């Protein structure tokens, strides 16, 4: 089993979108029994909340259902439990680096490292912007999810 943790700030926009899209691509690749996917936020503002309605609407437009997810904050034992701990942006990666026990630091990285088409390194926070930002989050996470599926296939 390979365990993947996807991390943003609030766990109501970017990382639950990434969780949903990546899970869909893992399912389509027939790997759902071999990969465990969870998302969380570095902050605790939205613990227990449903994903942002704008994220849900954008995802629904591409056939993804995010409605069952609930906000979760990073916890100390996540660094031990997960194999890949991938942040949506540099600021959340820095936060993870500060909390991560030294022996697990190589598990940390940026999710967009796995993107093949987009050159961006960070998934921009869409929270204070318009609907276009949510659609761009989907473009980026679909690209990175496809790349990460290939990396995981090679590891299994
Ligand atoms: P996320 O977006 O990190 O992609 O879930 C945000 C959600 C909430 C807030 C900021 C970013 N907030 O400040 O409440």
PDB file of C-alpha atoms in Angstrom, residues 14-84:
ATOM      1  CA  UNK A  14      -7.182  22.868  -3.326  1.00  0.00           C
ATOM      2  CA  UNK A  15      -6.257  19.684  -1.452  1.00  0.00           C
ATOM      3  CA  UNK A  16      -9.772  18.180  -1.406  1.00  0.00           C
ATOM      4  CA  UNK A  17      -9.950  18.917  -5.143  1.00  0.00           C
ATOM      5  CA  UNK A  18      -6.585  17.181  -5.574  1.00  0.00           C
ATOM      6  CA  UNK A  19      -7.738  14.253  -3.404  1.00  0.00           C
ATOM      7  CA  UNK A  20     -10.871  13.798  -5.520  1.00  0.00           C
ATOM      8  CA  UNK A  21      -9.175  14.104  -8.896  1.00  0.00           C
ATOM      9  CA  UNK A  22      -6.194  11.927  -7.936  1.00  0.00           C
ATOM     10  CA  UNK A  23      -8.516   9.244  -6.492  1.00  0.00           C
ATOM     11  CA  UNK A  24     -10.524   9.230  -9.706  1.00  0.00           C
ATOM     12  CA  UNK A  25      -7.362   8.709 -11.778  1.00  0.00           C
ATOM     13  CA  UNK A  26      -6.065   5.995  -9.413  1.00  0.00           C
ATOM     14  CA  UNK A  27      -9.456   4.242  -9.674  1.00  0.00           C
ATOM     15  CA  UNK A  28      -9.368   4.444 -13.485  1.00  0.00           C
ATOM     16  CA  UNK A  29      -5.846   2.953 -13.440  1.00  0.00           C
ATOM     17  CA  UNK A  30      -7.214   0.007 -11.410  1.00  0.00           C
ATOM     18  CA  UNK A  31      -4.992   0.834  -8.425  1.00  0.00           C
ATOM     19  CA  UNK A  32      -7.583   1.758  -5.803  1.00  0.00           C
ATOM     20  CA  UNK A  33      -6.658  -1.223  -3.611  1.00  0.00           C
ATOM     21  CA  UNK A  34      -2.986  -0.247  -3.600  1.00  0.00           C
ATOM     22  CA  UNK A  35      -3.119   3.495  -2.942  1.00  0.00           C
ATOM     23  CA  UNK A  36      -4.599   5.291   0.059  1.00  0.00           C
ATOM     24  CA  UNK A  37      -5.322   9.009  -0.530  1.00  0.00           C
ATOM     25  CA  UNK A  38      -6.073  11.606   2.154  1.00  0.00           C
ATOM     26  CA  UNK A  39      -5.980  15.413   2.198  1.00  0.00           C
ATOM     27  CA  UNK A  40      -5.573  17.939   4.993  1.00  0.00           C
ATOM     28  CA  UNK A  41      -4.849  21.570   5.773  1.00  0.00           C
ATOM     29  CA  UNK A  42      -1.923  23.021   7.684  1.00  0.00           C
ATOM     30  CA  UNK A  43      -4.460  25.316   9.393  1.00  0.00           C
ATOM     31  CA  UNK A  44      -7.449  24.266  11.471  1.00  0.00           C
ATOM     32  CA  UNK A  45     -10.004  26.928  10.432  1.00  0.00           C
ATOM     33  CA  UNK A  46     -12.258  24.530   8.536  1.00  0.00           C
ATOM     34  CA  UNK A  47     -12.032  21.242  10.447  1.00  0.00           C
ATOM     35  CA  UNK A  48     -15.165  19.154   9.829  1.00  0.00           C
ATOM     36  CA  UNK A  49     -16.476  21.428   7.053  1.00  0.00           C
ATOM     37  CA  UNK A  50     -17.548  20.388   3.571  1.00  0.00           C
ATOM     38  CA  UNK A  51     -15.406  21.562   0.668  1.00  0.00           C
ATOM     39  CA  UNK A  52     -16.016  25.142  -0.519  1.00  0.00           C
ATOM     40  CA  UNK A  53     -19.174  25.295  -2.662  1.00  0.00           C
ATOM     41  CA  UNK A  54     -17.211  26.940  -5.506  1.00  0.00           C
ATOM     42  CA  UNK A  55     -14.705  24.063  -5.526  1.00  0.00           C
ATOM     43  CA  UNK A  56     -17.549  21.549  -5.477  1.00  0.00           C
ATOM     44  CA  UNK A  57     -19.307  23.311  -8.371  1.00  0.00           C
ATOM     45  CA  UNK A  58     -16.151  23.474 -10.491  1.00  0.00           C
ATOM     46  CA  UNK A  59     -15.391  19.804  -9.780  1.00  0.00           C
ATOM     47  CA  UNK A  60     -18.969  18.752 -10.561  1.00  0.00           C
ATOM     48  CA  UNK A  61     -18.639  20.469 -13.939  1.00  0.00           C
ATOM     49  CA  UNK A  62     -15.896  17.959 -14.774  1.00  0.00           C
ATOM     50  CA  UNK A  63     -17.710  14.957 -13.311  1.00  0.00           C
ATOM     51  CA  UNK A  64     -16.103  14.812  -9.857  1.00  0.00           C
ATOM     52  CA  UNK A  65     -18.097  14.576  -6.610  1.00  0.00           C
ATOM     53  CA  UNK A  66     -16.325  16.116  -3.599  1.00  0.00           C
ATOM     54  CA  UNK A  67     -19.358  16.312  -1.340  1.00  0.00           C
ATOM     55  CA  UNK A  68     -18.434  13.539   1.102  1.00  0.00           C
ATOM     56  CA  UNK A  69     -15.097  15.094   2.115  1.00  0.00           C
ATOM     57  CA  UNK A  70     -14.652  16.982   5.398  1.00  0.00           C
ATOM     58  CA  UNK A  71     -11.931  19.388   6.512  1.00  0.00           C
ATOM     59  CA  UNK A  72      -9.048  17.799   8.405  1.00  0.00           C
ATOM     60  CA  UNK A  73      -5.873  19.349   9.837  1.00  0.00           C
ATOM     61  CA  UNK A  74      -2.371  17.806   9.587  1.00  0.00           C
ATOM     62  CA  UNK A  75      -1.510  15.745  12.662  1.00  0.00           C
ATOM     63  CA  UNK A  76       1.894  14.721  13.988  1.00  0.00           C
ATOM     64  CA  UNK A  77       1.638  11.036  13.129  1.00  0.00           C
ATOM     65  CA  UNK A  78       0.825  11.846   9.468  1.00  0.00           C
ATOM     66  CA  UNK A  79       4.556  12.306   8.844  1.00  0.00           C
ATOM     67  CA  UNK A  80       5.157   8.692   9.807  1.00  0.00           C
ATOM     68  CA  UNK A  81       2.005   7.207   8.224  1.00  0.00           C
ATOM     69  CA  UNK A  82       2.170   8.642   4.700  1.00  0.00           C
ATOM     70  CA  UNK A  83       4.725   7.893   1.970  1.00  0.00           C
ATOM     71  CA  UNK A  84       4.141  11.015  -0.147  1.00  0.00           C
TER      72      UNK A  84
END
